[in-house]
């Protein structure tokens, strides 16, 4: 009898919701995916995980996906943590090249909240969250630019129905090589950001 390996491999799955919440809070820019007429609509927006266990976001009313963020429609959300190529040269044992990454895949039901006062407060709350820990900018309730833009933004919330943590971090290696892969993930992300910006920004 041939026993097929499970996919995704259990060693690369993390079912700890607290770990997934930490990804959401640290990397809040989400990829949100809806389906209309068998065609995916995709938007990248920051989402905030609130104390009721729901995701809160805001979308431009002219975004075609806005009309789908209501009526308990199904939605898929992806949060992306750090990722990088892992060269076998970093290991103390013989290995093959691979790619390490952290992702959180969620499914949920989405609804629009038609309340301008809640929309306004939600925008203030999101700014407060994103400004931490230094809070160098405060979005004041009486900001005229804020009031002017409320007519062009939709507030929505997502009730999460399924969690999946994908943490591929060389867990199948010996402890020293797992540590080396962690250090490489840190080094590569710090270095690649600078190199990338140097190439694409003419500043």
mmCIF file of N, CA, C and O in Angstrom, residues 76-164:
data_model
loop_
_atom_site.group_PDB
_atom_site.id
_atom_site.type_symbol
_atom_site.label_atom_id
_atom_site.label_comp_id
_atom_site.label_asym_id
_atom_site.label_seq_id
_atom_site.Cartn_x
_atom_site.Cartn_y
_atom_site.Cartn_z
ATOM 1 N N UNK A 76 -12.389 35.569 1.378
ATOM 2 C CA UNK A 76 -11.118 34.953 1.740
ATOM 3 C C UNK A 76 -10.114 36.064 2.015
ATOM 4 O O UNK A 76 -10.061 37.057 1.277
ATOM 5 N N UNK A 77 -9.330 35.897 3.069
ATOM 6 C CA UNK A 77 -8.351 36.914 3.463
ATOM 7 C C UNK A 77 -7.001 36.254 3.662
ATOM 8 O O UNK A 77 -6.906 35.176 4.240
ATOM 9 N N UNK A 78 -5.956 36.925 3.170
ATOM 10 C CA UNK A 78 -4.593 36.426 3.345
ATOM 11 C C UNK A 78 -3.748 37.516 3.997
ATOM 12 O O UNK A 78 -3.727 38.655 3.530
ATOM 13 N N UNK A 79 -3.072 37.157 5.079
ATOM 14 C CA UNK A 79 -2.084 38.039 5.706
ATOM 15 C C UNK A 79 -0.704 37.435 5.460
ATOM 16 O O UNK A 79 -0.515 36.224 5.599
ATOM 17 N N UNK A 80 0.239 38.276 5.104
ATOM 18 C CA UNK A 80 1.582 37.808 4.751
ATOM 19 C C UNK A 80 2.616 38.328 5.725
ATOM 20 O O UNK A 80 2.759 39.541 5.909
ATOM 21 N N UNK A 81 3.340 37.395 6.340
ATOM 22 C CA UNK A 81 4.447 37.752 7.206
ATOM 23 C C UNK A 81 5.753 37.739 6.427
ATOM 24 O O UNK A 81 5.749 37.783 5.196
ATOM 25 N N UNK A 82 6.878 37.641 7.098
ATOM 26 C CA UNK A 82 8.173 37.631 6.420
ATOM 27 C C UNK A 82 8.368 36.366 5.598
ATOM 28 O O UNK A 82 7.768 35.326 5.893
ATOM 29 N N UNK A 83 9.191 36.459 4.551
ATOM 30 C CA UNK A 83 9.466 35.325 3.684
ATOM 31 C C UNK A 83 10.826 35.526 3.024
ATOM 32 O O UNK A 83 11.295 36.650 2.895
ATOM 33 N N UNK A 84 11.456 34.434 2.639
ATOM 34 C CA UNK A 84 12.722 34.539 1.923
ATOM 35 C C UNK A 84 13.172 33.185 1.385
ATOM 36 O O UNK A 84 12.716 32.134 1.848
ATOM 37 N N UNK A 85 14.071 33.231 0.421
ATOM 38 C CA UNK A 85 14.738 32.040 -0.108
ATOM 39 C C UNK A 85 15.733 31.541 0.934
ATOM 40 O O UNK A 85 16.426 32.340 1.582
ATOM 41 N N UNK A 86 15.778 30.224 1.119
ATOM 42 C CA UNK A 86 16.735 29.631 2.049
ATOM 43 C C UNK A 86 17.748 28.817 1.252
ATOM 44 O O UNK A 86 17.419 27.790 0.647
ATOM 45 N N UNK A 87 18.979 29.291 1.241
ATOM 46 C CA UNK A 87 20.062 28.588 0.556
ATOM 47 C C UNK A 87 20.572 27.431 1.419
ATOM 48 O O UNK A 87 20.701 27.585 2.636
ATOM 49 N N UNK A 88 20.881 26.290 0.822
ATOM 50 C CA UNK A 88 21.455 25.182 1.588
ATOM 51 C C UNK A 88 22.763 25.562 2.274
ATOM 52 O O UNK A 88 23.180 24.890 3.222
ATOM 53 N N UNK A 89 23.382 26.645 1.816
ATOM 54 C CA UNK A 89 24.668 27.057 2.392
ATOM 55 C C UNK A 89 24.571 27.485 3.842
ATOM 56 O O UNK A 89 25.570 27.524 4.559
ATOM 57 N N UNK A 90 23.356 27.796 4.319
ATOM 58 C CA UNK A 90 23.223 28.257 5.710
ATOM 59 C C UNK A 90 23.123 27.098 6.687
ATOM 60 O O UNK A 90 23.219 27.288 7.896
ATOM 61 N N UNK A 91 22.865 25.888 6.172
ATOM 62 C CA UNK A 91 22.673 24.733 7.034
ATOM 63 C C UNK A 91 23.996 24.051 7.398
ATOM 64 O O UNK A 91 24.994 24.176 6.687
ATOM 65 N N UNK A 92 23.961 23.315 8.479
ATOM 66 C CA UNK A 92 25.120 22.506 8.873
ATOM 67 C C UNK A 92 25.002 21.087 8.329
ATOM 68 O O UNK A 92 25.916 20.282 8.469
ATOM 69 N N UNK A 93 23.851 20.776 7.722
ATOM 70 C CA UNK A 93 23.610 19.462 7.130
ATOM 71 C C UNK A 93 23.312 19.632 5.640
ATOM 72 O O UNK A 93 23.039 20.743 5.176
ATOM 73 N N UNK A 94 23.354 18.543 4.892
ATOM 74 C CA UNK A 94 23.099 18.598 3.456
ATOM 75 C C UNK A 94 21.595 18.726 3.199
ATOM 76 O O UNK A 94 20.808 17.886 3.640
ATOM 77 N N UNK A 95 21.214 19.772 2.474
ATOM 78 C CA UNK A 95 19.801 20.036 2.214
ATOM 79 C C UNK A 95 19.634 20.535 0.780
ATOM 80 O O UNK A 95 20.623 20.762 0.067
ATOM 81 N N UNK A 96 18.401 20.729 0.371
ATOM 82 C CA UNK A 96 18.082 21.323 -0.919
ATOM 83 C C UNK A 96 17.572 22.747 -0.707
ATOM 84 O O UNK A 96 17.109 23.095 0.388
ATOM 85 N N UNK A 97 17.630 23.585 -1.753
ATOM 86 C CA UNK A 97 17.080 24.943 -1.630
ATOM 87 C C UNK A 97 15.584 24.900 -1.311
ATOM 88 O O UNK A 97 14.877 23.972 -1.716
ATOM 89 N N UNK A 98 15.116 25.916 -0.617
ATOM 90 C CA UNK A 98 13.682 26.002 -0.319
ATOM 91 C C UNK A 98 13.307 27.462 -0.097
ATOM 92 O O UNK A 98 14.138 28.363 -0.222
ATOM 93 N N UNK A 99 12.054 27.683 0.219
ATOM 94 C CA UNK A 99 11.545 29.033 0.497
ATOM 95 C C UNK A 99 10.774 28.964 1.804
ATOM 96 O O UNK A 99 9.877 28.129 1.957
ATOM 97 N N UNK A 100 11.117 29.838 2.736
ATOM 98 C CA UNK A 100 10.413 29.904 4.014
ATOM 99 C C UNK A 100 9.478 31.104 4.036
ATOM 100 O O UNK A 100 9.799 32.159 3.454
ATOM 101 N N UNK A 101 8.370 30.954 4.739
ATOM 102 C CA UNK A 101 7.387 32.047 4.763
ATOM 103 C C UNK A 101 6.405 31.848 5.905
ATOM 104 O O UNK A 101 6.275 30.747 6.458
ATOM 105 N N UNK A 102 5.707 32.946 6.209
ATOM 106 C CA UNK A 102 4.604 32.919 7.174
ATOM 107 C C UNK A 102 3.386 33.543 6.510
ATOM 108 O O UNK A 102 3.450 34.675 6.017
ATOM 109 N N UNK A 103 2.301 32.792 6.485
ATOM 110 C CA UNK A 103 1.042 33.268 5.913
ATOM 111 C C UNK A 103 -0.103 32.875 6.838
ATOM 112 O O UNK A 103 -0.043 31.846 7.518
ATOM 113 N N UNK A 104 -1.154 33.666 6.816
ATOM 114 C CA UNK A 104 -2.389 33.307 7.505
ATOM 115 C C UNK A 104 -3.519 33.390 6.489
ATOM 116 O O UNK A 104 -3.727 34.440 5.869
ATOM 117 N N UNK A 105 -4.215 32.277 6.285
ATOM 118 C CA UNK A 105 -5.358 32.225 5.382
ATOM 119 C C UNK A 105 -6.632 32.160 6.221
ATOM 120 O O UNK A 105 -6.760 31.294 7.095
ATOM 121 N N UNK A 106 -7.558 33.058 5.930
ATOM 122 C CA UNK A 106 -8.827 33.089 6.667
ATOM 123 C C UNK A 106 -9.991 33.041 5.693
ATOM 124 O O UNK A 106 -9.897 33.547 4.573
ATOM 125 N N UNK A 107 -11.079 32.459 6.143
ATOM 126 C CA UNK A 107 -12.347 32.558 5.429
ATOM 127 C C UNK A 107 -13.366 33.166 6.379
ATOM 128 O O UNK A 107 -13.268 33.000 7.602
ATOM 129 N N UNK A 108 -14.325 33.904 5.820
ATOM 130 C CA UNK A 108 -15.292 34.533 6.689
ATOM 131 C C UNK A 108 -16.529 35.013 5.969
ATOM 132 O O UNK A 108 -16.695 34.817 4.757
ATOM 133 N N UNK A 109 -17.412 35.635 6.733
ATOM 134 C CA UNK A 109 -18.628 36.252 6.234
ATOM 135 C C UNK A 109 -18.497 37.763 6.450
ATOM 136 O O UNK A 109 -18.127 38.212 7.538
ATOM 137 N N UNK A 110 -18.818 38.546 5.427
ATOM 138 C CA UNK A 110 -18.567 39.983 5.483
ATOM 139 C C UNK A 110 -19.875 40.765 5.409
ATOM 140 O O UNK A 110 -20.817 40.370 4.721
ATOM 141 N N UNK A 111 -19.906 41.867 6.142
ATOM 142 C CA UNK A 111 -21.073 42.750 6.133
ATOM 143 C C UNK A 111 -20.644 44.210 6.177
ATOM 144 O O UNK A 111 -19.660 44.561 6.836
ATOM 145 N N UNK A 112 -21.395 45.044 5.467
ATOM 146 C CA UNK A 112 -21.183 46.489 5.519
ATOM 147 C C UNK A 112 -21.894 47.049 6.745
ATOM 148 O O UNK A 112 -22.979 46.591 7.108
ATOM 149 N N UNK A 113 -21.280 48.035 7.383
ATOM 150 C CA UNK A 113 -21.896 48.718 8.519
ATOM 151 C C UNK A 113 -22.264 50.130 8.069
ATOM 152 O O UNK A 113 -21.391 50.967 7.821
ATOM 153 N N UNK A 114 -23.566 50.379 7.931
ATOM 154 C CA UNK A 114 -24.047 51.677 7.427
ATOM 155 C C UNK A 114 -24.301 52.627 8.593
ATOM 156 O O UNK A 114 -25.439 52.855 8.999
ATOM 157 N N UNK A 115 -23.220 53.156 9.127
ATOM 158 C CA UNK A 115 -23.345 54.091 10.246
ATOM 159 C C UNK A 115 -22.136 55.020 10.221
ATOM 160 O O UNK A 115 -21.015 54.587 10.467
ATOM 161 N N UNK A 116 -22.373 56.285 9.907
ATOM 162 C CA UNK A 116 -21.258 57.222 9.734
ATOM 163 C C UNK A 116 -20.505 57.487 11.028
ATOM 164 O O UNK A 116 -19.291 57.716 11.021
ATOM 165 N N UNK A 117 -21.220 57.473 12.144
ATOM 166 C CA UNK A 117 -20.532 57.701 13.416
ATOM 167 C C UNK A 117 -19.579 56.552 13.721
ATOM 168 O O UNK A 117 -18.448 56.767 14.175
ATOM 169 N N UNK A 118 -20.047 55.317 13.453
ATOM 170 C CA UNK A 118 -19.177 54.163 13.666
ATOM 171 C C UNK A 118 -18.023 54.158 12.668
ATOM 172 O O UNK A 118 -16.896 53.782 13.006
ATOM 173 N N UNK A 119 -18.293 54.567 11.428
ATOM 174 C CA UNK A 119 -17.239 54.661 10.413
ATOM 175 C C UNK A 119 -16.169 55.642 10.860
ATOM 176 O O UNK A 119 -14.966 55.341 10.812
ATOM 177 N N UNK A 120 -16.591 56.791 11.311
ATOM 178 C CA UNK A 120 -15.647 57.823 11.744
ATOM 179 C C UNK A 120 -14.797 57.324 12.907
ATOM 180 O O UNK A 120 -13.565 57.456 12.903
ATOM 181 N N UNK A 121 -15.449 56.736 13.903
ATOM 182 C CA UNK A 121 -14.708 56.245 15.069
ATOM 183 C C UNK A 121 -13.778 55.103 14.669
ATOM 184 O O UNK A 121 -12.656 54.986 15.194
ATOM 185 N N UNK A 122 -14.218 54.277 13.729
ATOM 186 C CA UNK A 122 -13.384 53.167 13.281
ATOM 187 C C UNK A 122 -12.121 53.659 12.592
ATOM 188 O O UNK A 122 -11.033 53.095 12.772
ATOM 189 N N UNK A 123 -12.233 54.716 11.801
ATOM 190 C CA UNK A 123 -11.059 55.296 11.146
ATOM 191 C C UNK A 123 -10.090 55.875 12.174
ATOM 192 O O UNK A 123 -8.868 55.753 12.048
ATOM 193 N N UNK A 124 -10.641 56.480 13.205
ATOM 194 C CA UNK A 124 -9.802 57.021 14.289
ATOM 195 C C UNK A 124 -9.113 55.881 15.029
ATOM 196 O O UNK A 124 -7.909 55.941 15.316
ATOM 197 N N UNK A 125 -9.878 54.828 15.325
ATOM 198 C CA UNK A 125 -9.319 53.682 16.053
ATOM 199 C C UNK A 125 -8.222 52.996 15.239
ATOM 200 O O UNK A 125 -7.192 52.593 15.790
ATOM 201 N N UNK A 126 -8.439 52.854 13.930
ATOM 202 C CA UNK A 126 -7.429 52.205 13.102
ATOM 203 C C UNK A 126 -6.149 53.038 13.061
ATOM 204 O O UNK A 126 -5.044 52.498 13.143
ATOM 205 N N UNK A 127 -6.303 54.343 12.953
ATOM 206 C CA UNK A 127 -5.128 55.225 12.949
ATOM 207 C C UNK A 127 -4.368 55.107 14.265
ATOM 208 O O UNK A 127 -3.130 55.038 14.278
ATOM 209 N N UNK A 128 -5.102 55.066 15.370
ATOM 210 C CA UNK A 128 -4.466 54.912 16.681
ATOM 211 C C UNK A 128 -3.670 53.613 16.739
ATOM 212 O O UNK A 128 -2.528 53.584 17.228
ATOM 213 N N UNK A 129 -4.273 52.529 16.227
ATOM 214 C CA UNK A 129 -3.582 51.238 16.227
ATOM 215 C C UNK A 129 -2.322 51.287 15.365
ATOM 216 O O UNK A 129 -1.250 50.821 15.780
ATOM 217 N N UNK A 130 -2.435 51.845 14.175
ATOM 218 C CA UNK A 130 -1.305 51.862 13.251
ATOM 219 C C UNK A 130 -0.199 52.817 13.685
ATOM 220 O O UNK A 130 0.959 52.653 13.293
ATOM 221 N N UNK A 131 -0.538 53.809 14.499
ATOM 222 C CA UNK A 131 0.453 54.776 14.970
ATOM 223 C C UNK A 131 1.241 54.278 16.181
ATOM 224 O O UNK A 131 2.234 54.902 16.566
ATOM 225 N N UNK A 132 0.813 53.189 16.788
ATOM 226 C CA UNK A 132 1.526 52.713 17.967
ATOM 227 C C UNK A 132 2.926 52.208 17.581
ATOM 228 O O UNK A 132 3.133 51.780 16.449
ATOM 229 N N UNK A 133 3.897 52.292 18.480
ATOM 230 C CA UNK A 133 3.753 52.693 19.888
ATOM 231 C C UNK A 133 3.967 54.191 20.150
ATOM 232 O O UNK A 133 3.715 54.663 21.246
ATOM 233 N N UNK A 134 4.442 54.929 19.150
ATOM 234 C CA UNK A 134 4.838 56.319 19.418
ATOM 235 C C UNK A 134 3.691 57.314 19.319
ATOM 236 O O UNK A 134 3.729 58.373 19.935
ATOM 237 N N UNK A 135 2.667 57.003 18.497
ATOM 238 C CA UNK A 135 1.514 57.884 18.338
ATOM 239 C C UNK A 135 1.938 59.319 18.006
ATOM 240 O O UNK A 135 1.514 60.280 18.651
ATOM 241 N N UNK A 136 2.756 59.458 16.975
ATOM 242 C CA UNK A 136 3.220 60.790 16.574
ATOM 243 C C UNK A 136 2.132 61.598 15.867
ATOM 244 O O UNK A 136 2.226 62.815 15.759
ATOM 245 N N UNK A 137 1.121 60.886 15.380
ATOM 246 C CA UNK A 137 -0.010 61.572 14.738
ATOM 247 C C UNK A 137 -1.301 61.080 15.371
ATOM 248 O O UNK A 137 -1.466 59.886 15.615
ATOM 249 N N UNK A 138 -2.211 62.013 15.619
ATOM 250 C CA UNK A 138 -3.523 61.678 16.174
ATOM 251 C C UNK A 138 -4.586 62.194 15.205
ATOM 252 O O UNK A 138 -4.595 63.373 14.845
ATOM 253 N N UNK A 139 -5.460 61.302 14.764
ATOM 254 C CA UNK A 139 -6.572 61.708 13.896
ATOM 255 C C UNK A 139 -7.695 62.219 14.783
ATOM 256 O O UNK A 139 -8.365 61.454 15.472
ATOM 257 N N UNK A 140 -7.882 63.523 14.770
ATOM 258 C CA UNK A 140 -8.866 64.143 15.657
ATOM 259 C C UNK A 140 -10.276 64.028 15.084
ATOM 260 O O UNK A 140 -10.468 64.108 13.862
ATOM 261 N N UNK A 141 -11.295 63.855 15.936
ATOM 262 C CA UNK A 141 -12.676 63.735 15.470
ATOM 263 C C UNK A 141 -13.171 64.955 14.690
ATOM 264 O O UNK A 141 -14.049 64.826 13.833
ATOM 265 N N UNK A 142 -12.619 66.123 14.986
ATOM 266 C CA UNK A 142 -13.070 67.344 14.314
ATOM 267 C C UNK A 142 -12.237 67.687 13.084
ATOM 268 O O UNK A 142 -12.297 68.808 12.578
ATOM 269 N N UNK A 143 -11.450 66.744 12.597
ATOM 270 C CA UNK A 143 -10.634 66.973 11.404
ATOM 271 C C UNK A 143 -11.561 67.153 10.194
ATOM 272 O O UNK A 143 -12.303 66.233 9.832
ATOM 273 N N UNK A 144 -11.555 68.333 9.539
ATOM 274 C CA UNK A 144 -12.487 68.571 8.428
ATOM 275 C C UNK A 144 -12.249 67.646 7.235
ATOM 276 O O UNK A 144 -13.191 67.300 6.515
ATOM 277 N N UNK A 145 -11.020 67.235 7.006
ATOM 278 C CA UNK A 145 -10.734 66.319 5.897
ATOM 279 C C UNK A 145 -11.360 64.946 6.153
ATOM 280 O O UNK A 145 -11.806 64.270 5.228
ATOM 281 N N UNK A 146 -11.396 64.564 7.422
ATOM 282 C CA UNK A 146 -12.018 63.290 7.787
ATOM 283 C C UNK A 146 -13.502 63.333 7.477
ATOM 284 O O UNK A 146 -14.042 62.435 6.814
ATOM 285 N N UNK A 147 -14.188 64.377 7.945
ATOM 286 C CA UNK A 147 -15.623 64.502 7.708
ATOM 287 C C UNK A 147 -15.949 64.541 6.217
ATOM 288 O O UNK A 147 -16.933 63.952 5.761
ATOM 289 N N UNK A 148 -15.113 65.213 5.462
ATOM 290 C CA UNK A 148 -15.347 65.376 4.023
ATOM 291 C C UNK A 148 -15.283 64.047 3.286
ATOM 292 O O UNK A 148 -15.953 63.853 2.275
ATOM 293 N N UNK A 149 -14.479 63.121 3.787
ATOM 294 C CA UNK A 149 -14.264 61.857 3.078
ATOM 295 C C UNK A 149 -15.178 60.719 3.525
ATOM 296 O O UNK A 149 -15.160 59.650 2.921
ATOM 297 N N UNK A 150 -15.978 60.940 4.560
ATOM 298 C CA UNK A 150 -16.831 59.867 5.065
ATOM 299 C C UNK A 150 -17.836 59.365 4.027
ATOM 300 O O UNK A 150 -18.229 58.195 4.050
ATOM 301 N N UNK A 151 -18.250 60.239 3.106
ATOM 302 C CA UNK A 151 -19.220 59.834 2.081
ATOM 303 C C UNK A 151 -18.616 58.906 1.038
ATOM 304 O O UNK A 151 -19.348 58.338 0.222
ATOM 305 N N UNK A 152 -17.313 58.769 1.037
ATOM 306 C CA UNK A 152 -16.638 57.994 -0.008
ATOM 307 C C UNK A 152 -15.985 56.714 0.524
ATOM 308 O O UNK A 152 -15.232 56.063 -0.183
ATOM 309 N N UNK A 153 -16.311 56.379 1.768
ATOM 310 C CA UNK A 153 -15.707 55.206 2.394
ATOM 311 C C UNK A 153 -16.799 54.319 2.980
ATOM 312 O O UNK A 153 -17.762 54.812 3.575
ATOM 313 N N UNK A 154 -16.638 53.012 2.799
ATOM 314 C CA UNK A 154 -17.544 52.041 3.399
ATOM 315 C C UNK A 154 -16.815 51.306 4.524
ATOM 316 O O UNK A 154 -15.677 50.873 4.384
ATOM 317 N N UNK A 155 -17.514 51.166 5.651
ATOM 318 C CA UNK A 155 -17.010 50.392 6.785
ATOM 319 C C UNK A 155 -17.565 48.975 6.676
ATOM 320 O O UNK A 155 -18.751 48.776 6.398
ATOM 321 N N UNK A 156 -16.701 47.976 6.869
ATOM 322 C CA UNK A 156 -17.177 46.602 6.836
ATOM 323 C C UNK A 156 -16.506 45.783 7.933
ATOM 324 O O UNK A 156 -15.444 46.137 8.436
ATOM 325 N N UNK A 157 -17.162 44.690 8.304
ATOM 326 C CA UNK A 157 -16.601 43.781 9.294
ATOM 327 C C UNK A 157 -16.703 42.346 8.790
ATOM 328 O O UNK A 157 -17.626 41.996 8.044
ATOM 329 N N UNK A 158 -15.729 41.542 9.197
ATOM 330 C CA UNK A 158 -15.666 40.152 8.760
ATOM 331 C C UNK A 158 -15.720 39.243 9.978
ATOM 332 O O UNK A 158 -14.913 39.387 10.904
ATOM 333 N N UNK A 159 -16.667 38.328 9.965
ATOM 334 C CA UNK A 159 -16.710 37.280 10.986
ATOM 335 C C UNK A 159 -15.905 36.099 10.464
ATOM 336 O O UNK A 159 -16.229 35.525 9.413
ATOM 337 N N UNK A 160 -14.860 35.745 11.169
ATOM 338 C CA UNK A 160 -13.959 34.688 10.716
ATOM 339 C C UNK A 160 -14.588 33.320 10.970
ATOM 340 O O UNK A 160 -15.013 33.010 12.082
ATOM 341 N N UNK A 161 -14.650 32.491 9.920
ATOM 342 C CA UNK A 161 -15.231 31.154 10.039
ATOM 343 C C UNK A 161 -14.185 30.051 9.945
ATOM 344 O O UNK A 161 -14.447 28.909 10.330
ATOM 345 N N UNK A 162 -13.006 30.368 9.425
ATOM 346 C CA UNK A 162 -11.964 29.347 9.293
ATOM 347 C C UNK A 162 -10.582 29.994 9.365
ATOM 348 O O UNK A 162 -10.338 31.014 8.723
ATOM 349 N N UNK A 163 -9.709 29.387 10.175
ATOM 350 C CA UNK A 163 -8.335 29.865 10.360
ATOM 351 C C UNK A 163 -7.355 28.825 9.815
ATOM 352 O O UNK A 163 -7.516 27.633 10.055
ATOM 353 N N UNK A 164 -6.310 29.294 9.131
ATOM 354 C CA UNK A 164 -5.247 28.383 8.701
ATOM 355 C C UNK A 164 -3.904 29.132 8.750
ATOM 356 O O UNK A 164 -3.699 30.110 8.030
#
